Coordinates of C-alpha atoms in Angstrom, one line a residue:
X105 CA 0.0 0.0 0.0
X106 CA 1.6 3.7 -0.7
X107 CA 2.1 6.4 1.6
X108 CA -1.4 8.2 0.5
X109 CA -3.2 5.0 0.6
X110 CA -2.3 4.3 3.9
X111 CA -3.0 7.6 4.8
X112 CA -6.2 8.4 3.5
X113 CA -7.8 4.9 5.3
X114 CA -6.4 6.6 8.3
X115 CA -8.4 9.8 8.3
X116 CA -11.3 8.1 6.6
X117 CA -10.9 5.6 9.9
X118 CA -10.7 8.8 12.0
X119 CA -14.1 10.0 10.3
X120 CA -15.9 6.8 10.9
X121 CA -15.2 6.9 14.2
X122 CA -17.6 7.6 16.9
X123 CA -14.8 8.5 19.8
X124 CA -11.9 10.3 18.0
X125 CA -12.7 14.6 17.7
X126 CA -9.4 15.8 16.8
X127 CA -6.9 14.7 14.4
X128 CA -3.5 16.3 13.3
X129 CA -2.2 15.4 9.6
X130 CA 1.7 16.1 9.6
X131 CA 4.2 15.1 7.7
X132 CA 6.2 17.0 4.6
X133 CA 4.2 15.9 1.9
X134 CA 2.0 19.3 1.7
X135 CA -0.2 18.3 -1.5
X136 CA -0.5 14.9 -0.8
X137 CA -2.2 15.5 3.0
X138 CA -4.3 18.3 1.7
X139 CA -6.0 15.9 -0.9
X140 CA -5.9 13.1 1.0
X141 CA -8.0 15.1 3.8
X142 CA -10.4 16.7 1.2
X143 CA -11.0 13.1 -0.8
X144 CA -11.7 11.3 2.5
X145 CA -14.0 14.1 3.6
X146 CA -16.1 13.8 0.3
X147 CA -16.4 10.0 0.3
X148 CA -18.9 10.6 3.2
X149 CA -21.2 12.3 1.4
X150 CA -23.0 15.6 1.6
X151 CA -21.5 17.4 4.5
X152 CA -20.9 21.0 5.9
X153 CA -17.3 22.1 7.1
X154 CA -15.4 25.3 8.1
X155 CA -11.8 26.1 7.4
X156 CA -10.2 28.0 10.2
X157 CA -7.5 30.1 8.6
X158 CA -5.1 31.1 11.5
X159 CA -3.0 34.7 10.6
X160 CA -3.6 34.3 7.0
X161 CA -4.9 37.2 4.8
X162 CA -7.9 37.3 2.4
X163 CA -5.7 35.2 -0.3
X164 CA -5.8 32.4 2.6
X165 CA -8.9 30.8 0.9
X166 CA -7.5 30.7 -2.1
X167 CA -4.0 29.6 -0.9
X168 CA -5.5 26.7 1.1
X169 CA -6.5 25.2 -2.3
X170 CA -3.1 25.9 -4.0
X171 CA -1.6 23.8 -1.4
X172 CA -3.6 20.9 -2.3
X173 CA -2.5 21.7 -5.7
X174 CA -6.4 22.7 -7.1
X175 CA -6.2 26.1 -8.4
X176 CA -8.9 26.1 -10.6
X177 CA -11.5 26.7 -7.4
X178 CA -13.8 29.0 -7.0
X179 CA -13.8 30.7 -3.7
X180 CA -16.3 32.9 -1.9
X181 CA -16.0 36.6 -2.1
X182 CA -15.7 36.4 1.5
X183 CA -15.9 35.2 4.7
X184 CA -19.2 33.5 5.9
X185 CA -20.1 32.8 2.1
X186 CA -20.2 29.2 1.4
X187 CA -18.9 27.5 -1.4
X188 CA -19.0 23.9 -3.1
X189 CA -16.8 21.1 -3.6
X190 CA -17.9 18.3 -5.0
X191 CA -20.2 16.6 -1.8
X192 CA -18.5 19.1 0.6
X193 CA -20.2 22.8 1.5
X194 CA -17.2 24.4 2.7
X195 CA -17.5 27.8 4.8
X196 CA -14.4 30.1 5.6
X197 CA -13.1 32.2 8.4
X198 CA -10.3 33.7 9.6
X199 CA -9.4 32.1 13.4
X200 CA -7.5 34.7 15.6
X201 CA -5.3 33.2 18.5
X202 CA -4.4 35.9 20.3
X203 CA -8.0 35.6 22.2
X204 CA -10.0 32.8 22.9
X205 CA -13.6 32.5 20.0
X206 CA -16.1 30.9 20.7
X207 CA -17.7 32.1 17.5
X208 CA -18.6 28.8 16.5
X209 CA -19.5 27.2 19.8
X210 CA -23.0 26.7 19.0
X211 CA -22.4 25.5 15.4
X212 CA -22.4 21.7 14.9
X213 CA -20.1 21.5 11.6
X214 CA -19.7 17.7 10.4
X215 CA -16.2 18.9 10.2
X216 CA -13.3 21.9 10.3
X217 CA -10.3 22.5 9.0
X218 CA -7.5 24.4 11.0
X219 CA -5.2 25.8 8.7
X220 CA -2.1 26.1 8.4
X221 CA -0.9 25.5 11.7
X222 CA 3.2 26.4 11.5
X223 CA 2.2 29.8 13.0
X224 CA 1.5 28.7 16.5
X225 CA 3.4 25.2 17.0
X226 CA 6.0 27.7 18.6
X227 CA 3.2 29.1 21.2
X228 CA 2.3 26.8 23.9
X229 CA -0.4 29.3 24.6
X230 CA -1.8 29.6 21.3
X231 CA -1.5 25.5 21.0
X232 CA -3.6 25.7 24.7
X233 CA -6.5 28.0 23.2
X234 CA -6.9 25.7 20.1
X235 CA -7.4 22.6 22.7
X236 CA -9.9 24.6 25.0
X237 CA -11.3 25.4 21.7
X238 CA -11.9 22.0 20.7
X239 CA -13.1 20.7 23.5
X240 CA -16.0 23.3 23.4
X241 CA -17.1 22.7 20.0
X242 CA -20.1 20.8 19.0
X243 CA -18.1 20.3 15.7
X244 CA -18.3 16.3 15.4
X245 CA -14.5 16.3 13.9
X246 CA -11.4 19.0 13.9
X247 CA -8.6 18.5 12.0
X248 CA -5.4 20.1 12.5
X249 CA -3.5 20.4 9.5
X250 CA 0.2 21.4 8.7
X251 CA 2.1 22.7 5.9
X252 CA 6.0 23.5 5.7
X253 CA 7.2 20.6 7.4
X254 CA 10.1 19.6 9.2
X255 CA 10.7 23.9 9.1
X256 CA 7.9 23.6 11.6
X257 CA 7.3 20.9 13.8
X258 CA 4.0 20.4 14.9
X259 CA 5.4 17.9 17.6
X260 CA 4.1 20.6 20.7
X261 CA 0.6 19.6 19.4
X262 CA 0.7 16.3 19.5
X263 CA -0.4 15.8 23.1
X264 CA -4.1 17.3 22.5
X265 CA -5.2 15.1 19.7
X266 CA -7.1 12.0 19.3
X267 CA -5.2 10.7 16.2
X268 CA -2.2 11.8 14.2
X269 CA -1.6 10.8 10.6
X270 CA 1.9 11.3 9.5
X271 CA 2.1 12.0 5.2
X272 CA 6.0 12.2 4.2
X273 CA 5.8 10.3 0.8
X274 CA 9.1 8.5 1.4
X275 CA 8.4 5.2 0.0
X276 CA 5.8 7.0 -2.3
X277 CA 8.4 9.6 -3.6
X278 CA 12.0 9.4 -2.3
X279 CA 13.5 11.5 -4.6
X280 CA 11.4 14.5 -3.6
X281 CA 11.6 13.5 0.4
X282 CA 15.5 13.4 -0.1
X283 CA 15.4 16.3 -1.9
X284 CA 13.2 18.3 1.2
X285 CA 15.2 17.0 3.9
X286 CA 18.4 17.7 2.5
X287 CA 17.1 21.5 2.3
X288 CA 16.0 21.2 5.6
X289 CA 19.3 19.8 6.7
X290 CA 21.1 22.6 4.5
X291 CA 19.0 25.3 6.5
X292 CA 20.0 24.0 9.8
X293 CA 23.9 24.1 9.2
X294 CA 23.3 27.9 8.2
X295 CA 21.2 28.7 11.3
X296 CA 23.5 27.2 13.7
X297 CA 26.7 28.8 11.9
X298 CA 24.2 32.2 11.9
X299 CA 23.7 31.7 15.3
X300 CA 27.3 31.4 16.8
X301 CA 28.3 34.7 15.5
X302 CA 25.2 36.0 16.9

């Protein structure tokens, strides 16, 4: 079975399942997760969902769907519009963690999205707000979901979640996860050297 197969009977497990609420998807493959996420979603059926955008701009809508490499989609005009894909009615909004929402507390979404989520794997309180967050919603499933990988690590998170599905495409695409970690490993040298003259 390839990495993607593997990975998409995860989260469609995690969606059938009556006791999971929160799953993260890591992992470097960004295209891969992001389609593997959206197919699972729309193999239920009809359903309703929100993507949290956390400190993204307007073009955060838009982006979302570049990173799962569709960028022929229509978005809404704005936020609170809904829009289709396929089975899925997808709403947008723009999640702010410098104070607790409860926005959506009373909404019972089949699912949402929180995206992208490199900003605040460095902020243990920010990490904190998103798990008293969770645990408030009526929201049957919330899925964290990273891009940028191993730049940030969404390890700090991985205490609050039910599940965790891990997408790095190495048997899938070793070539290309060479090719990232190398980078990443190239990066690193330069900090540390950056950071002894410092």
């Amino acid at each position: 079975m390839s990495d993607v197969e593997n990975a998409y009977k995860q989260i469609a497990s995690f969606l059938n399942n009556e006791t999971e609420k929160t799953l993260l998807i890591c992992g470097i493959a960004d295209e891969e997760k992001h389609r593997a996420l959206l197919k699972a979603l729309n193999a239920r059926g009809r359903s309703k969902g929100l993507i949290f955008l956390i400190h993204t701009t307007k073009d955060g809508m838009e982006n979302f769907f570049r990173w799962a490499g569709l960028y022929k989609v229509k978005v809404p005009k704005k936020y609170g519009q809904s829009m289709q894909l396929s089975n899925l009615t997808i709403y947008f909004d723009n999640l702010s963690t410098k104070s607790s929402s409860n926005k959506y507390d009373n909404y019972a979404f089949d699912f949402m999205i929180v995206w992208p989520m490199q900003s605040v794997t460095k902020n243990p309180k920010e990490i904190q707000m998103l798990h008293e967050m969770a645990e408030r919603q009526k929201t049957k499933k919330i899925i964290y979901l990273t891009i940028k990988e191993p730049w940030y690590s969404p390890e700090p998170l991985k205490p609050y979640v039910d599940r965790i599905v891990t997408l790095d495409c190495e048997n899938d695409n070793p070539k290309e996860y060479q090719r990232i970690m190398a980078a990443y490993e190239e990066d690193h040298i330069h900090q540390e050297q950056r950071n002894r003259f410092y």
